[in-house]
PDB file of C-alpha atoms and ligand atoms in Angstrom:
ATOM      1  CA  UNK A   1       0.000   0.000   0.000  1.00 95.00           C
ATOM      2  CA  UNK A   2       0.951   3.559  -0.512  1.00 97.00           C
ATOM      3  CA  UNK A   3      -0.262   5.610   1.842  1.00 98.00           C
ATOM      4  CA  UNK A   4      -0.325  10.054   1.022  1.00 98.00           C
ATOM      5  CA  UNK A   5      -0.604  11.375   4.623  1.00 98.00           C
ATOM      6  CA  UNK A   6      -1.548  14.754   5.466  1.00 98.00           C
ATOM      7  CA  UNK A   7       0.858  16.410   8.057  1.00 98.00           C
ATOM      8  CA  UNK A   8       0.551  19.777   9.976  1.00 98.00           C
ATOM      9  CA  UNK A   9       1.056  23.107   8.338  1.00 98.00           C
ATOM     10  CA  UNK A  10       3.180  24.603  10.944  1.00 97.00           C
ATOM     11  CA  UNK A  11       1.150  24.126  14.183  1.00 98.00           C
ATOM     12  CA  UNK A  12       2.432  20.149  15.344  1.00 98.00           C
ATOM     13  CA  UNK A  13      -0.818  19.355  17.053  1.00 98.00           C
ATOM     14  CA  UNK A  14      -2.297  19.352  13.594  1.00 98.00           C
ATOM     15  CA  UNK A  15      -2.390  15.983  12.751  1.00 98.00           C
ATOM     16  CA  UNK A  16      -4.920  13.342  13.352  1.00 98.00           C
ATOM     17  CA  UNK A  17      -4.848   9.761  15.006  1.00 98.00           C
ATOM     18  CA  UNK A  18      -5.046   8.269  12.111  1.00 98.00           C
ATOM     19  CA  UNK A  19      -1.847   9.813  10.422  1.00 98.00           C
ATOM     20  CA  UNK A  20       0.201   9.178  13.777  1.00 98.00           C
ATOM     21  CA  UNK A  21      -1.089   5.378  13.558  1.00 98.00           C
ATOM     22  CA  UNK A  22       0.135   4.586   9.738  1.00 98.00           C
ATOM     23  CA  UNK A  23       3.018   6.896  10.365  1.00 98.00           C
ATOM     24  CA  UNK A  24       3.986   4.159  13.248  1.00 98.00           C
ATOM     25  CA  UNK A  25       3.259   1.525  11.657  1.00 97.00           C
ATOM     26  CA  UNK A  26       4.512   1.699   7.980  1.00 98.00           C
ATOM     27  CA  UNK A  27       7.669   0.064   6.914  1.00 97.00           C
ATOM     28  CA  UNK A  28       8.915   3.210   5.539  1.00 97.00           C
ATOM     29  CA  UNK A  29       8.083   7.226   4.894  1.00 98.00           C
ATOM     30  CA  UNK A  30       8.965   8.365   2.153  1.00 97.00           C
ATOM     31  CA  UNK A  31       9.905  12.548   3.144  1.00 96.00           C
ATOM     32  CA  UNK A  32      10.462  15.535   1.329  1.00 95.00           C
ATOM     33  CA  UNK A  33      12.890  17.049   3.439  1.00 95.00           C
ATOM     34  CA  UNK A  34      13.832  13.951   6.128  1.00 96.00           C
ATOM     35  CA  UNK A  35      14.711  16.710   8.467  1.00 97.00           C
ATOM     36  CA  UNK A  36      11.561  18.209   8.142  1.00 97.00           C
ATOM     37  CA  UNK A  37       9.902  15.295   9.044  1.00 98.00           C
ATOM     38  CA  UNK A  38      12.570  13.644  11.445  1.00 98.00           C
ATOM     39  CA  UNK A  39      10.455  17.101  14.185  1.00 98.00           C
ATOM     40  CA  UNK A  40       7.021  15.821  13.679  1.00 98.00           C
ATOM     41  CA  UNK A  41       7.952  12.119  13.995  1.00 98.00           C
ATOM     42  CA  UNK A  42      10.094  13.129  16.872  1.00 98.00           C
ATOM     43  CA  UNK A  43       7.292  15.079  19.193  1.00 98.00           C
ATOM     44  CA  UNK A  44       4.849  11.938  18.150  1.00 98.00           C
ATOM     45  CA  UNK A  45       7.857   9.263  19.472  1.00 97.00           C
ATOM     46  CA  UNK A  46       7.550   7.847  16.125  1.00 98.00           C
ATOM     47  CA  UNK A  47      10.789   5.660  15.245  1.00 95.00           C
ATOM     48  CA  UNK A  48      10.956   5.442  11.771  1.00 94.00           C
ATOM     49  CA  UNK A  49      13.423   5.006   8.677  1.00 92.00           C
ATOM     50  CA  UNK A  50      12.487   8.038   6.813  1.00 97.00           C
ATOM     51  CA  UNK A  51      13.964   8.065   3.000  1.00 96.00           C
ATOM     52  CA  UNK A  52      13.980  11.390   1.227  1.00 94.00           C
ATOM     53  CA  UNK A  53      11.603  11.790  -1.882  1.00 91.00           C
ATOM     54  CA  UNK A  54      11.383  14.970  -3.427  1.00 86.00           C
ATOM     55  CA  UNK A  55      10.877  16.820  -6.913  1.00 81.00           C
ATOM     56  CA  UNK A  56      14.468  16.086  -8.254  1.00 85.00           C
ATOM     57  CA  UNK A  57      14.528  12.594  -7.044  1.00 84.00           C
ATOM     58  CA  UNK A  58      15.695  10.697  -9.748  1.00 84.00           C
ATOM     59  CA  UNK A  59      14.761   7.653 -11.804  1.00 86.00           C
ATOM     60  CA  UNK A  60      16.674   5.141  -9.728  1.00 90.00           C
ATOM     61  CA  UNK A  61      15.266   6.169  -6.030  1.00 91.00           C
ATOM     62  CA  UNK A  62      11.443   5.797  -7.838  1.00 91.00           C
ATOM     63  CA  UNK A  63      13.038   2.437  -9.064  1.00 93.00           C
ATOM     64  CA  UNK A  64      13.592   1.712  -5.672  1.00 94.00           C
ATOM     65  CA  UNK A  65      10.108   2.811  -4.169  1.00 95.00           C
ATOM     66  CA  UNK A  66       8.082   0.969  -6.811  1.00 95.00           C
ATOM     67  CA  UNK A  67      10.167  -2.178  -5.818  1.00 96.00           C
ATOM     68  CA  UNK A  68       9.306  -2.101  -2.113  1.00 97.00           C
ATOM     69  CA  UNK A  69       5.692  -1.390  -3.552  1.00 96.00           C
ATOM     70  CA  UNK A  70       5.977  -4.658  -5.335  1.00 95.00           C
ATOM     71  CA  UNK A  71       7.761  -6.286  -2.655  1.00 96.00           C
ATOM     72  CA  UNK A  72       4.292  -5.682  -0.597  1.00 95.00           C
ATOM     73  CA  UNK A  73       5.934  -3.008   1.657  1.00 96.00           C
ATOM     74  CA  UNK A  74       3.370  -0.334   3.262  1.00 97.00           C
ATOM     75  CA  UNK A  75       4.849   2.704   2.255  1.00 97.00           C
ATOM     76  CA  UNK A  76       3.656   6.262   3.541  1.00 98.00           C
ATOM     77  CA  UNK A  77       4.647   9.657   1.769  1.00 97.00           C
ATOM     78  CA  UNK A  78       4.364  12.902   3.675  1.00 97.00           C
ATOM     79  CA  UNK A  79       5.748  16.125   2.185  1.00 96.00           C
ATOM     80  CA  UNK A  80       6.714  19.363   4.460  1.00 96.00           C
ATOM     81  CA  UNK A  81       3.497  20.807   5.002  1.00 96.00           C
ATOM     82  CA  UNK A  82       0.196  19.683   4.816  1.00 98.00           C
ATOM     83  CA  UNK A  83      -1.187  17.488   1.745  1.00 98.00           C
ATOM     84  CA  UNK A  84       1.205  15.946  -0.103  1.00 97.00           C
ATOM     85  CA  UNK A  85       0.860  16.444  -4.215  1.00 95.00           C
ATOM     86  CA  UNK A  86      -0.832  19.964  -3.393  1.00 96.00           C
ATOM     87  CA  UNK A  87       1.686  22.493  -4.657  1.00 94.00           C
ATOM     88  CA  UNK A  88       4.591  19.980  -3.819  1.00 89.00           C
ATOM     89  CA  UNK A  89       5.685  16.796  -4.928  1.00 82.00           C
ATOM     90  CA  UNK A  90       3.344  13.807  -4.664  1.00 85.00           C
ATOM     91  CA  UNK A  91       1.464  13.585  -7.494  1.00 84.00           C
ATOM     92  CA  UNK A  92       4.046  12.721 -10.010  1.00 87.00           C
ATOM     93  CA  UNK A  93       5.112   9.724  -7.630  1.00 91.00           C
ATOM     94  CA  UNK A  94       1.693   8.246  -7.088  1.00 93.00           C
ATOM     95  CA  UNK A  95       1.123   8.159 -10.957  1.00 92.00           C
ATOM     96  CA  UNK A  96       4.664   6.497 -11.376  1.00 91.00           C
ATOM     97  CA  UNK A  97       3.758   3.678  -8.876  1.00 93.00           C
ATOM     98  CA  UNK A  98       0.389   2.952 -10.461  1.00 94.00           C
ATOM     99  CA  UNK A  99       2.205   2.992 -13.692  1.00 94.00           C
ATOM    100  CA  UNK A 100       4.549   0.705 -12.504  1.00 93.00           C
ATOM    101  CA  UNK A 101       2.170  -1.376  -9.846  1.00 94.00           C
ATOM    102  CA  UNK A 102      -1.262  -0.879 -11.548  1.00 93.00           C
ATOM    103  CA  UNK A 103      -3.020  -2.967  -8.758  1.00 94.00           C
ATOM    104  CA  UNK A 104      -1.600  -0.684  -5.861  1.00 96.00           C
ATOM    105  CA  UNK A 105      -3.868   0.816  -2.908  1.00 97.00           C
ATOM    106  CA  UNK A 106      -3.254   4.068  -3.025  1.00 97.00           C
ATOM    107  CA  UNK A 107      -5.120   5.260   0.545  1.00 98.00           C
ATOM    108  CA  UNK A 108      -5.160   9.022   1.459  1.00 98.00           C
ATOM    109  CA  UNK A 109      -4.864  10.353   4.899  1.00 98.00           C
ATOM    110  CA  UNK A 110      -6.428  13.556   4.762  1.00 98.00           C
ATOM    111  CA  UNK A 111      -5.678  16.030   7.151  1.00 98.00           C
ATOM    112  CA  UNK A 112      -4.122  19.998   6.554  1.00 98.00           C
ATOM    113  CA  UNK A 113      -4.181  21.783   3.883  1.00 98.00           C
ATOM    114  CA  UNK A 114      -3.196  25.630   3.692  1.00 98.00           C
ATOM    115  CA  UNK A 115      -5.788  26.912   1.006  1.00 98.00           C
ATOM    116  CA  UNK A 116      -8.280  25.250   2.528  1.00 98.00           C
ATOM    117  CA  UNK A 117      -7.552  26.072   5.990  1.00 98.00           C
ATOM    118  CA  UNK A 118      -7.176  30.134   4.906  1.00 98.00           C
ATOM    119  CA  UNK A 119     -10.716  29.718   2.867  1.00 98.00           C
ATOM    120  CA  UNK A 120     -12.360  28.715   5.947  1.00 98.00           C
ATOM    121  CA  UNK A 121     -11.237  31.781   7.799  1.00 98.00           C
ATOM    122  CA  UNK A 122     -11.844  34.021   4.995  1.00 98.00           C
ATOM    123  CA  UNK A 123     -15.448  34.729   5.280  1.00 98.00           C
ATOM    124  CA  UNK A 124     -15.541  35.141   0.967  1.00 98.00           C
ATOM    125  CA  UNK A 125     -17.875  32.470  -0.878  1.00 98.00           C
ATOM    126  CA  UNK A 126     -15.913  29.341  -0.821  1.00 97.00           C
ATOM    127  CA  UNK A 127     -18.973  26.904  -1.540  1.00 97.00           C
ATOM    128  CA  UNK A 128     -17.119  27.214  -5.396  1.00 97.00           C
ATOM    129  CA  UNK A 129     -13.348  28.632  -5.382  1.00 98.00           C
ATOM    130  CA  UNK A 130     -10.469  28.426  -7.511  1.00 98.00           C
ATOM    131  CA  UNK A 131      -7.015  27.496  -6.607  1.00 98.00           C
ATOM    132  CA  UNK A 132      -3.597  28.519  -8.566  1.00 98.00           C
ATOM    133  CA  UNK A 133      -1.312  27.488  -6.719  1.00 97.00           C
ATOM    134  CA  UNK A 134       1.973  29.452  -6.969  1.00 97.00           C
ATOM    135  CA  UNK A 135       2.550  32.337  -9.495  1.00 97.00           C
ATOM    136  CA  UNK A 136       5.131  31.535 -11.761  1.00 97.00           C
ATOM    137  CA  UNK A 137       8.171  33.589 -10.787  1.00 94.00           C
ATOM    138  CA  UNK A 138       8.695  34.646 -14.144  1.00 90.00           C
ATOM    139  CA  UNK A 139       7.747  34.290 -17.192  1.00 93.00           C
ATOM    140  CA  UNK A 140       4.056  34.012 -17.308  1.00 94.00           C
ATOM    141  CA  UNK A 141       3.698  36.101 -14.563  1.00 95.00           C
ATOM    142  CA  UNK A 142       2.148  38.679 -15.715  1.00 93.00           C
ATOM    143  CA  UNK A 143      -0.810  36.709 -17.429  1.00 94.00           C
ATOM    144  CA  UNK A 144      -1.072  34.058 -13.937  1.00 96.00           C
ATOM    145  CA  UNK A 145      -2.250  38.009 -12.221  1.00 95.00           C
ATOM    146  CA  UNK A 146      -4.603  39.141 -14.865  1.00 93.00           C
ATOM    147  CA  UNK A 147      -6.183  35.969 -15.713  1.00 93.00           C
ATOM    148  CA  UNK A 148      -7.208  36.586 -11.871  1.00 94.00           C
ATOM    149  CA  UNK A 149      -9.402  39.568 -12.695  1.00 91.00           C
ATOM    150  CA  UNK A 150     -11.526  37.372 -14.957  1.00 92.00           C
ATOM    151  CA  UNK A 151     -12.508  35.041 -12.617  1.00 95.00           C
ATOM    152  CA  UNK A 152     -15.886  35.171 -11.248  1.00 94.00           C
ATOM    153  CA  UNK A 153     -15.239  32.835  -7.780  1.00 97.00           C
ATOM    154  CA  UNK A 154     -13.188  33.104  -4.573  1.00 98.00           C
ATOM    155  CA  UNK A 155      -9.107  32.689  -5.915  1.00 98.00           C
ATOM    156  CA  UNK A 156      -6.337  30.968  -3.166  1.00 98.00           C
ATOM    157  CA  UNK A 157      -2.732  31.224  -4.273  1.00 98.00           C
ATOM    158  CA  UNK A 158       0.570  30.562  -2.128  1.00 98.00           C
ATOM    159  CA  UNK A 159       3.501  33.028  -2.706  1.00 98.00           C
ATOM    160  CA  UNK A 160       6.622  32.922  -1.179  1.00 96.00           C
ATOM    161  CA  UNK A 161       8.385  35.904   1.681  1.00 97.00           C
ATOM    162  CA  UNK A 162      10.362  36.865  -1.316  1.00 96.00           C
ATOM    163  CA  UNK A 163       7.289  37.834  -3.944  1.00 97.00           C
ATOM    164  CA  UNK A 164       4.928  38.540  -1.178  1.00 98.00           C
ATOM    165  CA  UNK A 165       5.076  42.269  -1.712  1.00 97.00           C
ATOM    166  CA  UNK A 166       5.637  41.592  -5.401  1.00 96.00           C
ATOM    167  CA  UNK A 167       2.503  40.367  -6.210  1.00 97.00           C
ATOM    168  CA  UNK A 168       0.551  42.512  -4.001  1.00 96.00           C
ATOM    169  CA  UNK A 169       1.738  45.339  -6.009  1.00 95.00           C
ATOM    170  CA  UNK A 170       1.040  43.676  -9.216  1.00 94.00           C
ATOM    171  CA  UNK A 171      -2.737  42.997  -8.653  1.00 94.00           C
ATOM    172  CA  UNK A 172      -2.947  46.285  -7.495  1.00 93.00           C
ATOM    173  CA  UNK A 173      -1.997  47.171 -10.504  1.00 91.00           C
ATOM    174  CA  UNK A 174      -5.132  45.808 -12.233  1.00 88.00           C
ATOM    175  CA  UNK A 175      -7.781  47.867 -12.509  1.00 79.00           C
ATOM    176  CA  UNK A 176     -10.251  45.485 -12.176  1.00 81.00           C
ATOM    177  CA  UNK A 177      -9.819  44.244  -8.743  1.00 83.00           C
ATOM    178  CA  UNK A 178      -9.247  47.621  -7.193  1.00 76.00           C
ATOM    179  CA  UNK A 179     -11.936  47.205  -4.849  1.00 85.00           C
ATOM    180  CA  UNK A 180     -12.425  43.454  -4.290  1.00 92.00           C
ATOM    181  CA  UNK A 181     -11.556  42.268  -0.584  1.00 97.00           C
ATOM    182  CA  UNK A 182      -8.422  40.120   0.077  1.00 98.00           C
ATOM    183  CA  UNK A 183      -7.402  38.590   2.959  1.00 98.00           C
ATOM    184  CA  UNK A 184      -3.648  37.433   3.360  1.00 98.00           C
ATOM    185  CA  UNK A 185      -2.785  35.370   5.787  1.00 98.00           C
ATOM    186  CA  UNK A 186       0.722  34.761   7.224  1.00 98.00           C
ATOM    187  CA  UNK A 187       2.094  31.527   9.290  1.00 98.00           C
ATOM    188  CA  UNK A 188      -1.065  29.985   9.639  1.00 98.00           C
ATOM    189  CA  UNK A 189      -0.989  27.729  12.785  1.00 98.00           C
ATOM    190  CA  UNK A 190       1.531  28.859  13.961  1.00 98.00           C
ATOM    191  CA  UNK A 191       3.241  31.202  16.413  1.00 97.00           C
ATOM    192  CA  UNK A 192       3.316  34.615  14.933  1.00 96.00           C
ATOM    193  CA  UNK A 193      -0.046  33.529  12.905  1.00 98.00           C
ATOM    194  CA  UNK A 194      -1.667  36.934  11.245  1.00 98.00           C
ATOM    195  CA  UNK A 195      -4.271  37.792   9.232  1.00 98.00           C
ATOM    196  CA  UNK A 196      -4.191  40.629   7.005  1.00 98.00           C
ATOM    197  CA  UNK A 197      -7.635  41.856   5.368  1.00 98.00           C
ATOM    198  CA  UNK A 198      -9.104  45.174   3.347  1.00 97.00           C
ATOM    199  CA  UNK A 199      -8.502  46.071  -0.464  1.00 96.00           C
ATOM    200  CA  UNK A 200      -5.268  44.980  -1.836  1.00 95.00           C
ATOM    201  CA  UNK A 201      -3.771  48.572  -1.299  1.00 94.00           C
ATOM    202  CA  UNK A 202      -4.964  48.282   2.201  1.00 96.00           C
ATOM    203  CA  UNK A 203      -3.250  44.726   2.899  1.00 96.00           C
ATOM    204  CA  UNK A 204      -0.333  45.755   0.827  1.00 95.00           C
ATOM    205  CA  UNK A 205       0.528  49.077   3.480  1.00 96.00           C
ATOM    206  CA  UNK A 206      -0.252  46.593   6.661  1.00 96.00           C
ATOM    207  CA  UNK A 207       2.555  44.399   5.391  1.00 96.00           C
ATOM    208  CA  UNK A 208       4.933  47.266   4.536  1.00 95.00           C
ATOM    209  CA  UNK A 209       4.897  48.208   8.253  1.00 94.00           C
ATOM    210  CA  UNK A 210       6.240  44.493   9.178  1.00 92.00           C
ATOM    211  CA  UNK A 211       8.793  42.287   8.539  1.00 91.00           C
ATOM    212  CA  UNK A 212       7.779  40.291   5.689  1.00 89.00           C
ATOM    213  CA  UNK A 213       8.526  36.757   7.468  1.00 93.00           C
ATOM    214  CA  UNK A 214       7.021  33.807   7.203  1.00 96.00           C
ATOM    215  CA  UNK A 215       4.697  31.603   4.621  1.00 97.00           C
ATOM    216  CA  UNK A 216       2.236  33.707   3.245  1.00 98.00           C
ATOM    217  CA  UNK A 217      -1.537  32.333   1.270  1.00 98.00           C
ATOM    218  CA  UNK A 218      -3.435  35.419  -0.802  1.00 98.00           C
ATOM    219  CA  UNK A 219      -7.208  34.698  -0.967  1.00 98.00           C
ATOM    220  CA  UNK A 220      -9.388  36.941  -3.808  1.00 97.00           C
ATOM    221  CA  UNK A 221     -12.864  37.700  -2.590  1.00 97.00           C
ATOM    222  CA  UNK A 222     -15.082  35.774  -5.497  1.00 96.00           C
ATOM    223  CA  UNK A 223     -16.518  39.011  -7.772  1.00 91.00           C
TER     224      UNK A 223
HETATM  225  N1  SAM B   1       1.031  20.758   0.366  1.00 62.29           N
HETATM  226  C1  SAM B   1       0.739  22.007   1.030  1.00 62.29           C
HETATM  227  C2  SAM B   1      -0.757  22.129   1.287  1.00 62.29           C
HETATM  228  O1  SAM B   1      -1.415  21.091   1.381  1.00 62.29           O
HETATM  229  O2  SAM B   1      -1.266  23.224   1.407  1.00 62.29           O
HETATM  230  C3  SAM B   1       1.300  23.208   0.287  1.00 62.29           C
HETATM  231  C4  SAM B   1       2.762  23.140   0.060  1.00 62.29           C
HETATM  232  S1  SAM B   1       3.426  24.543  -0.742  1.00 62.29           S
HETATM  233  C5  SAM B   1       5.004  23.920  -1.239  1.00 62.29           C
HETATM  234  C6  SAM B   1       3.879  25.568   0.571  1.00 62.29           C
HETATM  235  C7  SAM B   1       3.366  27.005   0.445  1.00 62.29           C
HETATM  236  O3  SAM B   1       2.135  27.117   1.128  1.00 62.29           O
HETATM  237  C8  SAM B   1       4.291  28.014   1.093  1.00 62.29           C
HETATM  238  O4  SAM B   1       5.280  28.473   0.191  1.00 62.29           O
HETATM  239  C9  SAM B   1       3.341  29.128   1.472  1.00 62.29           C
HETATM  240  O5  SAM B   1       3.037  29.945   0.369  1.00 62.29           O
HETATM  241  C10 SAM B   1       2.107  28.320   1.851  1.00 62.29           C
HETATM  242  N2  SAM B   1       2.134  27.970   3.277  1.00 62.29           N
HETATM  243  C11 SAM B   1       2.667  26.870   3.863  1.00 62.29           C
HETATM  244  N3  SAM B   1       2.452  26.873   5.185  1.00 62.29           N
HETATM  245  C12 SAM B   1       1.777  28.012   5.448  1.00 62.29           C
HETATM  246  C13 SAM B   1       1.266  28.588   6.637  1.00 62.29           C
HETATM  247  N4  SAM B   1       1.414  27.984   7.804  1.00 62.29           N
HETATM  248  N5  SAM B   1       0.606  29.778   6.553  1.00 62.29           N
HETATM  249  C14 SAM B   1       0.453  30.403   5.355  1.00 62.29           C
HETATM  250  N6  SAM B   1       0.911  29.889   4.196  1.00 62.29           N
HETATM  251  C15 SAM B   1       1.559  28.720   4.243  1.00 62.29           C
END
């Protein structure tokens, strides 16, 4: 079995019975930063081998993976935050194993997710919403910000401390969504947890009076 377990997004607590039971009792986790992981297994006593799996893992460590898979093994994957395969790698490995093992289980462990969890604090429609992800840092930039303005629901993106500020200033810069309500919300879960909200120029001059530290989620009130 593979198993794609759900992990907290900052806050360790954040993780449900279920998760801490296959985490304990797999044969191996497959992490995307074992270091990462090494802290949450730690505060749950979990003693586990932990092999790293990550974006630029190569051909011969899927090789690997897909032969424990064969071999019967129960293998879990967790990535550094939250679910795995959303915005980070995941996806590409569980449609590699079922290439390879066509009869796997593939059982999900649901648990955090950051878009999800900043939607539900967002008060903005959310019964439909649309998620992009990350903005591409450059080329197609420009057209990720204005395809925004054309759609009608709630939008959720992730952007990192660097482009925070960035992109702030570039969907300000569209006319269109001048007056629509944002809410940005920093370290969610977590210690210095904040929530910025108002008009994009409004969120934008709360955040240049801080530090811009931290994991930052933008959510686009739906039109
Ligand atoms: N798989 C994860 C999920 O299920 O949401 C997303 C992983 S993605 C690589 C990580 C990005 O999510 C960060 O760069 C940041 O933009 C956002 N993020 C992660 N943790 C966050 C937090 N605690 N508060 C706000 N944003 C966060």
């Amino acid at each position: 079995m593979l198993y794609i377990v759900a992990t907290p997004i900052g806050n360790l607590e954040d993780i449900t019975l279920r998760a801490v039971s296959v985490l304990t009792n797999a044969d191996l986790i497959l992490a995307e930063d074992t270091r990462v992981t090494r802290v949450l297994l730690d505060r749950y006593n979990i003693k586990k081998e932990l092999l790293s799996y990550h974006e630029h893992s190569g051909l011969k460590k899927l090789e690997k993976v897909v032969k424990m898979l064969k071999e019967g093994k129960n293998l879990a994957l967790v990535s550094d935050a939250g679910t795995p395969g959303i915005s980070d790698p995941g996806g590409f490995l569980v449609s590699e194993a079922l290439k390879a093992v066509p009869d796997l289980k593939v059982v999900p462990i649901p648990g955090a997710n950051v878009a999800i969890t900043a939607l539900s604090v967002s008060g903005f429609p959310a019964d439909k919403f649309v998620f992009l992800g990350f903005p591409p840092h450059k080329k197609g930039r420009q057209t990720f910000f204005k395809r925004i303005g054309d759609i009608e629901e709630t939008v959720v993106f992730y952007e990192s401390k660097h482009r925070i500020l960035k992109a702030l200033e570039e969907l300000r810069e569209l006319s269109m969504l001048n007056d629509r309500p944002i809410m940005v919300a920093r370290e969610l879960t977590k210690q210095f947890e904040t929530i910025y909200r108002g008009t994009i120029g409004e969120t934008l001059d709360q955040l240049n009076k801080t530090k811009v530290l931290g994991e930052f989620v933008v959510v686009i009130r739906a039109k």
